[in-house]
C-alpha positions as a Python dict, from the first residue, in 0.01 Angstrom:
ca = {
    (1, 'M'): (0, 0, 0),
    (2, 'D'): (-226, 296, 76),
    (3, 'F'): (-488, 92, 205),
    (4, 'Y'): (-265, -5, 497),
    (5, 'N'): (-98, 227, 726),
    (6, 'P'): (-58, 95, 1053),
    (7, 'S'): (69, 394, 1227),
    (8, 'L'): (-290, 546, 1208),
    (9, 'G'): (-378, 273, 1464),
    (10, 'H'): (-559, -102, 1508),
    (11, 'Q'): (-858, 51, 1658),
    (12, 'F'): (-1167, 101, 1433),
    (13, 'I'): (-1440, 282, 1615),
    (14, 'N'): (-1768, 453, 1478),
    (15, 'G'): (-1602, 479, 1133),
    (16, 'Q'): (-1274, 611, 1226),
    (17, 'Q'): (-959, 449, 1248),
    (18, 'V'): (-772, 525, 1552),
    (19, 'R'): (-489, 485, 1769),
    (20, 'G'): (-543, 255, 2087),
    (21, 'Q'): (-496, 434, 2430),
    (22, 'G'): (-375, 116, 2594),
    (23, 'P'): (-23, -43, 2597),
    (24, 'L'): (183, -70, 2297),
    (25, 'L'): (268, -484, 2198),
    (26, 'Q'): (571, -518, 2003),
    (27, 'R'): (497, -755, 1724),
    (28, 'V'): (783, -965, 1588),
    (29, 'S'): (754, -1094, 1229),
    (30, 'P'): (671, -1492, 1220),
    (31, 'A'): (862, -1515, 872),
    (32, 'T'): (1190, -1354, 995),
    (33, 'G'): (1175, -1310, 1364),
    (34, 'E'): (1252, -950, 1339),
    (35, 'V'): (1031, -649, 1486),
    (36, 'L'): (779, -620, 1253),
    (37, 'L'): (581, -301, 1429),
    (38, 'D'): (405, -182, 1733),
    (39, 'V'): (57, -258, 1788),
    (40, 'D'): (-129, -28, 1962),
    (41, 'T'): (-421, -168, 2209),
    (42, 'A'): (-759, -36, 2330),
    (43, 'S'): (-821, 89, 2673),
    (44, 'I'): (-1134, -9, 2865),
    (45, 'E'): (-1266, 327, 2803),
    (46, 'Q'): (-1226, 276, 2426),
    (47, 'V'): (-1407, -43, 2456),
    (48, 'D'): (-1697, 117, 2612),
    (49, 'E'): (-1651, 387, 2310),
    (50, 'A'): (-1690, 74, 2050),
    (51, 'V'): (-1989, -64, 2221),
    (52, 'Q'): (-2174, 258, 2261),
    (53, 'A'): (-2128, 336, 1896),
    (54, 'A'): (-2251, -21, 1806),
    (55, 'A'): (-2547, 16, 2021),
    (56, 'Q'): (-2635, 355, 1887),
    (57, 'A'): (-2589, 215, 1494),
    (58, 'Y'): (-2813, -70, 1587),
    (59, 'T'): (-3122, 147, 1614),
    (60, 'T'): (-3113, 240, 1244),
    (61, 'W'): (-2909, -85, 1086),
    (62, 'S'): (-3174, -320, 1256),
    (63, 'T'): (-3449, -130, 1080),
    (64, 'L'): (-3327, -140, 750),
    (65, 'T'): (-3474, -413, 487),
    (66, 'P'): (-3315, -715, 418),
    (67, 'G'): (-3261, -578, 75),
    (68, 'E'): (-3104, -246, 180),
    (69, 'R'): (-2860, -461, 411),
    (70, 'S'): (-2820, -684, 90),
    (71, 'D'): (-2723, -387, -121),
    (72, 'H'): (-2443, -265, 128),
    (73, 'L'): (-2303, -619, 156),
    (74, 'L'): (-2245, -627, -239),
    (75, 'A'): (-2085, -313, -227),
    (76, 'F'): (-1862, -421, 74),
    (77, 'A'): (-1787, -716, -143),
    (78, 'R'): (-1661, -522, -455),
    (79, 'E'): (-1468, -289, -233),
    (80, 'L'): (-1264, -616, -79),
    (81, 'E'): (-1220, -701, -456),
    (82, 'V'): (-1017, -393, -509),
    (83, 'H'): (-789, -448, -236),
    (84, 'A'): (-764, -802, -255),
    (85, 'A'): (-383, -809, -330),
    (86, 'E'): (-292, -577, -33),
    (87, 'L'): (-521, -790, 196),
    (88, 'A'): (-301, -1075, 107),
    (89, 'Q'): (25, -916, 157),
    (90, 'V'): (-81, -782, 505),
    (91, 'E'): (-219, -1147, 594),
    (92, 'T'): (98, -1307, 519),
    (93, 'A'): (312, -1033, 670),
    (94, 'Q'): (138, -1083, 1002),
    (95, 'T'): (84, -1434, 1031),
    (96, 'G'): (366, -1622, 840),
    (97, 'K'): (134, -1796, 596),
    (98, 'S'): (231, -1864, 261),
    (99, 'I'): (150, -1600, 4),
    (100, 'R'): (-50, -1869, -200),
    (101, 'M'): (-283, -1942, 76),
    (102, 'S'): (-347, -1588, 160),
    (103, 'T'): (-407, -1499, -224),
    (104, 'E'): (-604, -1849, -310),
    (105, 'F'): (-773, -1934, -14),
    (106, 'D'): (-828, -1640, 242),
    (107, 'V'): (-904, -1350, 41),
    (108, 'P'): (-1104, -1530, -212),
    (109, 'G'): (-1287, -1714, 47),
    (110, 'T'): (-1348, -1406, 256),
    (111, 'I'): (-1517, -1224, -48),
    (112, 'D'): (-1704, -1532, -120),
    (113, 'N'): (-1830, -1492, 238),
    (114, 'V'): (-1926, -1143, 205),
    (115, 'N'): (-2137, -1239, -160),
    (116, 'F'): (-2324, -1539, 16),
    (117, 'F'): (-2434, -1312, 316),
    (118, 'A'): (-2559, -1067, 88),
    (119, 'G'): (-2786, -1332, -79),
    (120, 'A'): (-2852, -1483, 253),
    (121, 'A'): (-2951, -1147, 438),
    (122, 'R'): (-3271, -1167, 202),
    (123, 'N'): (-3372, -1515, 328),
    (124, 'L'): (-3446, -1505, 709),
    (125, 'Q'): (-3684, -1752, 715),
    (126, 'G'): (-3911, -1958, 968),
    (127, 'L'): (-4195, -2199, 962),
    (128, 'A'): (-4485, -2101, 720),
    (129, 'A'): (-4751, -1908, 854),
    (130, 'G'): (-5030, -2144, 926),
    (131, 'D'): (-5316, -2208, 1164),
    (132, 'Y'): (-5181, -2413, 1420),
    (133, 'A'): (-5471, -2381, 1684),
    (134, 'G'): (-5812, -2325, 1650),
    (135, 'N'): (-5902, -1983, 1496),
    (136, 'T'): (-5567, -1859, 1505),
    (137, 'T'): (-5277, -1789, 1261),
    (138, 'S'): (-4928, -1855, 1380),
    (139, 'M'): (-4592, -1683, 1214),
    (140, 'I'): (-4239, -1654, 1306),
    (141, 'R'): (-4036, -1363, 1319),
    (142, 'R'): (-3655, -1365, 1283),
    (143, 'E'): (-3527, -1067, 1493),
    (144, 'A'): (-3173, -917, 1535),
    (145, 'I'): (-3028, -942, 1884),
    (146, 'G'): (-2837, -634, 1917),
    (147, 'V'): (-2481, -569, 1981),
    (148, 'I'): (-2278, -892, 1950),
    (149, 'G'): (-1916, -909, 2124),
    (150, 'S'): (-1687, -1133, 1882),
    (151, 'I'): (-1345, -1250, 1960),
    (152, 'S'): (-1139, -1388, 1670),
    (153, 'P'): (-809, -1588, 1657),
    (154, 'W'): (-464, -1529, 1480),
    (155, 'N'): (-472, -1840, 1253),
    (156, 'Y'): (-736, -1716, 1011),
    (157, 'P'): (-760, -1345, 1088),
    (158, 'L'): (-956, -1219, 801),
    (159, 'Q'): (-1151, -1510, 732),
    (160, 'M'): (-1241, -1540, 1105),
    (161, 'A'): (-1316, -1160, 1106),
    (162, 'A'): (-1571, -1235, 839),
    (163, 'W'): (-1710, -1524, 976),
    (164, 'K'): (-1791, -1338, 1288),
    (165, 'V'): (-1917, -1012, 1128),
    (166, 'L'): (-2115, -1111, 826),
    (167, 'P'): (-2381, -1328, 961),
    (168, 'A'): (-2428, -1086, 1234),
    (169, 'I'): (-2461, -766, 1052),
    (170, 'A'): (-2677, -957, 775),
    (171, 'A'): (-2903, -1053, 1033),
    (172, 'G'): (-2950, -680, 1153),
    (173, 'N'): (-2746, -693, 1471),
    (174, 'T'): (-2390, -454, 1505),
    (175, 'I'): (-2090, -585, 1610),
    (176, 'V'): (-1779, -512, 1820),
    (177, 'L'): (-1448, -735, 1690),
    (178, 'K'): (-1163, -798, 1891),
    (179, 'P'): (-897, -986, 1692),
    (180, 'S'): (-598, -1178, 1840),
    (181, 'E'): (-356, -859, 1913),
    (182, 'L'): (-85, -1092, 1741),
    (183, 'T'): (-274, -1030, 1381),
    (184, 'P'): (-474, -719, 1388),
    (185, 'G'): (-421, -582, 1058),
    (186, 'T'): (-651, -732, 831),
    (187, 'S'): (-952, -737, 1053),
    (188, 'M'): (-863, -346, 1053),
    (189, 'L'): (-889, -322, 700),
    (190, 'F'): (-1200, -534, 657),
    (191, 'A'): (-1382, -285, 877),
    (192, 'K'): (-1221, -2, 677),
    (193, 'A'): (-1331, -146, 348),
    (194, 'A'): (-1659, -166, 491),
    (195, 'K'): (-1682, 186, 575),
    (196, 'D'): (-1561, 280, 230),
    (197, 'A'): (-1815, 93, 75),
    (198, 'G'): (-2087, 292, 238),
    (199, 'L'): (-2191, 78, 563),
    (200, 'P'): (-2291, 305, 824),
    (201, 'D'): (-2068, 420, 1106),
    (202, 'G'): (-2083, 187, 1406),
    (203, 'V'): (-2199, -111, 1227),
    (204, 'I'): (-1850, -292, 1254),
    (205, 'N'): (-1601, -170, 1522),
    (206, 'V'): (-1320, -311, 1595),
    (207, 'I'): (-1059, -303, 1905),
    (208, 'C'): (-749, -455, 1961),
    (209, 'G'): (-607, -598, 2296),
    (210, 'D'): (-546, -901, 2509),
    (211, 'G'): (-788, -1120, 2634),
    (212, 'P'): (-770, -1072, 3021),
    (213, 'N'): (-828, -681, 2991),
    (214, 'V'): (-997, -595, 2658),
    (215, 'G'): (-1146, -926, 2581),
    (216, 'S'): (-1304, -958, 2933),
    (217, 'A'): (-1427, -593, 2933),
    (218, 'L'): (-1612, -651, 2592),
    (219, 'V'): (-1766, -983, 2688),
    (220, 'R'): (-1884, -806, 3017),
    (221, 'H'): (-2017, -496, 2910),
    (222, 'R'): (-2376, -441, 2965),
    (223, 'L'): (-2486, -329, 2610),
    (224, 'V'): (-2335, -666, 2464),
    (225, 'K'): (-2623, -904, 2416),
    (226, 'M'): (-2409, -1207, 2264),
    (227, 'T'): (-2055, -1328, 2253),
    (228, 'S'): (-1908, -1517, 1971),
    (229, 'F'): (-1569, -1668, 2024),
    (230, 'T'): (-1330, -1866, 1809),
    (231, 'G'): (-1037, -2023, 1989),
    (232, 'S'): (-894, -2271, 2248),
    (233, 'T'): (-1164, -2495, 2459),
    (234, 'A'): (-1004, -2366, 2794),
    (235, 'V'): (-1070, -1995, 2696),
    (236, 'G'): (-1397, -2064, 2553),
    (237, 'L'): (-1513, -2199, 2877),
    (238, 'K'): (-1377, -1872, 3084),
    (239, 'I'): (-1605, -1680, 2820),
    (240, 'M'): (-1897, -1887, 2856),
    (241, 'S'): (-1860, -1826, 3241),
    (242, 'M'): (-1846, -1475, 3195),
    (243, 'A'): (-2130, -1436, 2954),
    (244, 'A'): (-2333, -1648, 3208),
    (245, 'E'): (-2319, -1364, 3473),
    (246, 'R'): (-2566, -1200, 3275),
    (247, 'G'): (-2742, -1461, 3112),
    (248, 'N'): (-2597, -1377, 2722),
    (249, 'R'): (-2604, -1619, 2454),
    (250, 'V'): (-2269, -1750, 2333),
    (251, 'H'): (-2158, -1928, 2008),
    (252, 'L'): (-1816, -2103, 2050),
    (253, 'E'): (-1607, -2260, 1797),
    (254, 'L'): (-1309, -2429, 1979),
    (255, 'G'): (-1041, -2667, 1972),
    (256, 'G'): (-1027, -2973, 1741),
    (257, 'K'): (-818, -3293, 1685),
    (258, 'A'): (-976, -3437, 1351),
    (259, 'P'): (-946, -3788, 1291),
    (260, 'F'): (-851, -3900, 931),
    (261, 'V'): (-966, -4253, 870),
    (262, 'V'): (-832, -4465, 591),
    (263, 'F'): (-1034, -4791, 523),
    (264, 'D'): (-869, -5084, 327),
    (265, 'D'): (-1023, -5019, -4),
    (266, 'A'): (-932, -4656, -16),
    (267, 'D'): (-725, -4493, -268),
    (268, 'I'): (-418, -4471, -89),
    (269, 'E'): (-279, -4198, -327),
    (270, 'A'): (-560, -3990, -274),
    (271, 'A'): (-569, -4038, 63),
    (272, 'A'): (-200, -3953, 112),
    (273, 'H'): (-241, -3639, -69),
    (274, 'G'): (-531, -3562, 135),
    (275, 'A'): (-352, -3617, 465),
    (276, 'V'): (-54, -3400, 341),
    (277, 'A'): (-282, -3087, 250),
    (278, 'G'): (-515, -3167, 551),
    (279, 'S'): (-251, -3178, 809),
    (280, 'T'): (-3, -2914, 697),
    (281, 'I'): (-251, -2622, 581),
    (282, 'N'): (-162, -2283, 737),
    (283, 'A'): (106, -2485, 892),
    (284, 'G'): (-115, -2719, 1071),
    (285, 'Q'): (-236, -2405, 1252),
    (286, 'D'): (-595, -2522, 1188),
    (287, 'C'): (-854, -2635, 1409),
    (288, 'T'): (-995, -2862, 1148),
    (289, 'A'): (-632, -3012, 1034),
    (290, 'A'): (-597, -3365, 1005),
    (291, 'T'): (-397, -3472, 1308),
    (292, 'R'): (-476, -3846, 1378),
    (293, 'A'): (-485, -4099, 1095),
    (294, 'Y'): (-617, -4418, 1156),
    (295, 'V'): (-532, -4662, 882),
    (296, 'H'): (-626, -5016, 828),
    (297, 'S'): (-338, -5240, 896),
    (298, 'S'): (-311, -5398, 561),
    (299, 'V'): (-227, -5037, 374),
    (300, 'F'): (-73, -4875, 684),
    (301, 'E'): (281, -4921, 547),
    (302, 'K'): (201, -4802, 211),
    (303, 'F'): (0, -4498, 328),
    (304, 'T'): (250, -4396, 569),
    (305, 'S'): (555, -4429, 337),
    (306, 'R'): (362, -4205, 62),
    (307, 'V'): (289, -3954, 322),
    (308, 'S'): (627, -3927, 445),
    (309, 'E'): (764, -3880, 71),
    (310, 'L'): (516, -3604, -3),
    (311, 'M'): (587, -3428, 330),
    (312, 'E'): (967, -3420, 276),
    (313, 'S'): (922, -3297, -70),
    (314, 'M'): (728, -2981, 57),
    (315, 'V'): (888, -2654, 36),
    (316, 'V'): (913, -2485, 350),
    (317, 'G'): (1040, -2126, 400),
    (318, 'D'): (991, -1736, 266),
    (319, 'P'): (624, -1694, 291),
    (320, 'S'): (622, -1439, 34),
    (321, 'D'): (748, -1656, -228),
    (322, 'P'): (478, -1805, -449),
    (323, 'D'): (683, -2131, -457),
    (324, 'T'): (696, -2193, -102),
    (325, 'D'): (433, -2450, 6),
    (326, 'M'): (445, -2407, 387),
    (327, 'G'): (533, -2099, 593),
    (328, 'S'): (618, -2026, 932),
    (329, 'L'): (422, -2091, 1275),
    (330, 'I'): (293, -1769, 1422),
    (331, 'S'): (559, -1720, 1694),
    (332, 'E'): (858, -1856, 1893),
    (333, 'A'): (647, -1942, 2175),
    (334, 'H'): (413, -2164, 1968),
    (335, 'L'): (720, -2302, 1764),
    (336, 'E'): (859, -2418, 2111),
    (337, 'K'): (508, -2571, 2194),
    (338, 'V'): (474, -2783, 1893),
    (339, 'S'): (873, -2897, 1912),
    (340, 'A'): (837, -2992, 2267),
    (341, 'M'): (535, -3219, 2177),
    (342, 'V'): (686, -3398, 1911),
    (343, 'E'): (1021, -3443, 2149),
    (344, 'R'): (771, -3589, 2427),
    (345, 'A'): (604, -3783, 2179),
    (346, 'Q'): (939, -3958, 2078),
    (347, 'Q'): (1020, -4005, 2444),
    (348, 'D'): (704, -4193, 2493),
    (349, 'G'): (773, -4430, 2211),
    (350, 'A'): (674, -4269, 1897),
    (351, 'R'): (882, -4262, 1583),
    (352, 'V'): (936, -3977, 1349),
    (353, 'L'): (913, -4082, 974),
    (354, 'A'): (914, -3726, 806),
    (355, 'G'): (1030, -3389, 974),
    (356, 'G'): (1014, -3371, 1351),
    (357, 'Q'): (1242, -3070, 1363),
    (358, 'R'): (1252, -2677, 1315),
    (359, 'E'): (1391, -2538, 992),
    (360, 'E'): (1738, -2405, 1038),
    (361, 'R'): (1672, -2063, 916),
    (362, 'A'): (1536, -1700, 1076),
    (363, 'G'): (1186, -1712, 1185),
    (364, 'F'): (952, -1971, 1344),
    (365, 'Y'): (958, -2279, 1082),
    (366, 'Y'): (866, -2618, 1163),
    (367, 'R'): (933, -2915, 895),
    (368, 'P'): (613, -3098, 821),
    (369, 'T'): (565, -3422, 1050),
    (370, 'L'): (479, -3776, 1044),
    (371, 'L'): (472, -3987, 1379),
    (372, 'V'): (401, -4365, 1409),
    (373, 'G'): (394, -4582, 1723),
    (374, 'A'): (219, -4356, 1943),
    (375, 'T'): (-67, -4473, 2178),
    (376, 'Q'): (-405, -4379, 2137),
    (377, 'D'): (-400, -4240, 2515),
    (378, 'S'): (-57, -4062, 2459),
    (379, 'E'): (-71, -3643, 2467),
    (380, 'I'): (38, -3636, 2102),
    (381, 'V'): (-293, -3823, 1990),
    (382, 'Q'): (-550, -3659, 2265),
    (383, 'D'): (-420, -3310, 2300),
    (384, 'E'): (-391, -3043, 2006),
    (385, 'V'): (-79, -2971, 1878),
    (386, 'F'): (-176, -2687, 1638),
    (387, 'G'): (130, -2742, 1413),
    (388, 'P'): (225, -2959, 1095),
    (389, 'V'): (194, -3268, 1269),
    (390, 'L'): (32, -3607, 1150),
    (391, 'V'): (52, -3913, 1379),
    (392, 'A'): (-77, -4248, 1223),
    (393, 'L'): (-200, -4538, 1385),
    (394, 'P'): (-332, -4876, 1250),
    (395, 'F'): (-660, -5049, 1312),
    (396, 'D'): (-789, -5397, 1230),
    (397, 'T'): (-1200, -5374, 1198),
    (398, 'D'): (-1430, -5097, 1088),
    (399, 'Q'): (-1580, -5060, 1444),
    (400, 'E'): (-1210, -5008, 1601),
    (401, 'A'): (-1160, -4718, 1343),
    (402, 'I'): (-1493, -4555, 1444),
    (403, 'D'): (-1413, -4605, 1837),
    (404, 'L'): (-1082, -4473, 1789),
    (405, 'A'): (-1186, -4171, 1590),
    (406, 'N'): (-1442, -4072, 1873),
    (407, 'D'): (-1201, -4126, 2135),
    (408, 'T'): (-1102, -3762, 2212),
    (409, 'P'): (-1283, -3478, 2392),
    (410, 'Y'): (-1314, -3287, 2049),
    (411, 'G'): (-1546, -3304, 1774),
    (412, 'L'): (-1487, -3056, 1497),
    (413, 'A'): (-1400, -3230, 1197),
    (414, 'A'): (-1319, -3559, 1053),
    (415, 'S'): (-1265, -3765, 730),
    (416, 'A'): (-1312, -4082, 615),
    (417, 'W'): (-1146, -4255, 279),
    (418, 'T'): (-1351, -4528, 127),
    (419, 'K'): (-1469, -4637, -201),
    (420, 'N'): (-1752, -4857, -49),
    (421, 'V'): (-2070, -4647, -8),
    (422, 'D'): (-2215, -4825, 291),
    (423, 'R'): (-1880, -4754, 466),
    (424, 'A'): (-1913, -4405, 365),
    (425, 'M'): (-2266, -4371, 527),
    (426, 'M'): (-2185, -4559, 821),
    (427, 'A'): (-1875, -4338, 899),
    (428, 'S'): (-2063, -4007, 833),
    (429, 'A'): (-2316, -4134, 1088),
    (430, 'Q'): (-2100, -4264, 1363),
    (431, 'I'): (-1810, -4029, 1376),
    (432, 'Q'): (-1909, -3745, 1625),
    (433, 'A'): (-1795, -3429, 1455),
    (434, 'G'): (-1967, -3140, 1326),
    (435, 'C'): (-1826, -3177, 982),
    (436, 'V'): (-1756, -3520, 806),
    (437, 'W'): (-1587, -3537, 481),
    (438, 'I'): (-1582, -3852, 248),
    (439, 'N'): (-1252, -3887, 61),
    (440, 'E'): (-1180, -3518, 93),
    (441, 'H'): (-1040, -3331, 423),
    (442, 'I'): (-1055, -2941, 488),
    (443, 'L'): (-1233, -2810, 209),
    (444, 'I'): (-1505, -2558, 315),
    (445, 'V'): (-1762, -2349, 150),
    (446, 'S'): (-1981, -2061, 246),
    (447, 'D'): (-2308, -2235, 186),
    (448, 'M'): (-2234, -2517, 448),
    (449, 'P'): (-2216, -2500, 820),
    (450, 'H'): (-1911, -2493, 1037),
    (451, 'G'): (-1921, -2593, 1377),
    (452, 'G'): (-1838, -2860, 1626),
    (453, 'Y'): (-1964, -3111, 1888),
    (454, 'K'): (-1858, -3192, 2231),
    (455, 'A'): (-1542, -2962, 2358),
    (456, 'S'): (-1536, -2828, 2018),
    (457, 'G'): (-1798, -2583, 2071),
    (458, 'M'): (-2140, -2506, 1993),
    (459, 'G'): (-2314, -2334, 1691),
    (460, 'K'): (-2232, -2285, 1327),
    (461, 'D'): (-2051, -2039, 1100),
    (462, 'M'): (-2133, -1971, 759),
    (463, 'S'): (-2427, -2072, 596),
    (464, 'Q'): (-2808, -2011, 646),
    (465, 'Y'): (-2770, -2180, 971),
    (466, 'S'): (-2525, -1927, 1146),
    (467, 'F'): (-2877, -1713, 1155),
    (468, 'D'): (-2960, -1943, 1436),
    (469, 'E'): (-2677, -1800, 1638),
    (470, 'Y'): (-2750, -1431, 1557),
    (471, 'T'): (-3143, -1387, 1562),
    (472, 'N'): (-3403, -1424, 1807),
    (473, 'V'): (-3684, -1632, 1694),
    (474, 'K'): (-4040, -1503, 1805),
    (475, 'H'): (-4378, -1668, 1769),
    (476, 'V'): (-4626, -1442, 1684),
    (477, 'M'): (-5000, -1574, 1710),
    (478, 'L'): (-5316, -1378, 1571),
    (479, 'S'): (-5667, -1478, 1682),
    (480, 'H'): (-5940, -1441, 1447),
    (481, 'D'): (-6218, -1632, 1678),
    (482, 'P'): (-6509, -1413, 1689),
    (483, 'A'): (-6640, -1546, 2025),
    (484, 'P'): (-6568, -1341, 2346),
    (485, 'H'): (-6519, -1660, 2511),
    (486, 'R'): (-6297, -1895, 2352),
    (487, 'G'): (-6313, -2273, 2390),
    (488, 'W'): (-5972, -2357, 2531),
    (489, 'Q'): (-6054, -2108, 2811),
    (490, 'D'): (-6286, -2357, 2961),
    (491, 'T'): (-5998, -2540, 3101),
    (492, 'V'): (-5952, -2234, 3328),
    (493, 'F'): (-6294, -2129, 3392),
    (494, 'K'): (-6639, -2246, 3254),
    (495, 'Q'): (-6839, -2029, 3068),
    (496, 'R'): (-7198, -2012, 3255),
}
């Protein structure tokens, strides 16, 4: 794979792939447990170098016309298409996700994002110009903010890099991206493809390293005007605090605990398939994954029985095999966390209907798991597992279902399953989440926003709405009143 040569380094600064001057981190393959490669990390001086490069590039990139930025992004999409197979292979190697996920979801989704923002770049709109006060005309300007410092997670390294980078640069900003030190490969390749497609040096920079050192240095850098972060709620709150030191804007996409509400009139076969796909996608390492199934008591046994059957039929194993349904978790430590949460749930009275154990093979695999018998206030229901674990609880009334769905600190995504349009509209209005699917779960599109309520963060990724995060809105008012003394000024001083 000529496109991917990690020995050249995991930093991309001012158009050049370079090795980091910070400590080396040994990376273990999630699929095999064997040493994969050493990841070089950035020094604090290299963080500054990357931000300085972005600041310099901003002086010209921000002055390009929307059409010129759009042309760059279209060329970028074509370059990514050329390297689609290699990107998928690297994504699977570093994360342990199935090659089908990388090939059919991550890579094409990323390319679609680039194409979307190539068009969206030419559509930065505000209110129509108009005369909102006497003898004046007002207009709205959408202006870039400056250098954006972005921190992306390990679960979808390529797609999350795109979600951070694309709206920022389409709006005229430049960016320094810090991917997770566990999965820097495709983020670096994303920047390299942009360079090969002709984007100016310094528009996209990538630095690799841990959060306490490299991440903090990026967030606190005096030239960084905004921080965008995807990750845990706990870390997001720390980033918000750091950004507040200089009054900087933040965009946070944090944890989730998505409810999956099955009413008594639902298509149970469709709901069961949706629950399995929604809870095991990316081995459950997805902040929008279905984690809490609230099922009407009259169909509870039918639903859980079918979900259990489907989970037991899933092929878990070698992520490079196209026949594999679910690959590994990201690390041994994360596997232990997921396993421990399931064990504690059983100690508290929950029962395992499917899975509930690690796969006995090299690497970090956990079987798709269905639990019943947990209580609403238990850890397994309230806290984010971030693994292929679904817990099912019964309900008896529609209002009870809504109350249970809303009874966690999170509000990122949810779904409701019903054939009744009134119930569908009620659920979509009353469930507190940034996305509510009806008779579907997990499906995303570039054209629609992604972002949460409550402890799940603030702001939107993807869609035209993401420009609200990455632009300043400026009101410009022009007076065309010929009088030297304007009528409203009588409030301040009378013309005599």
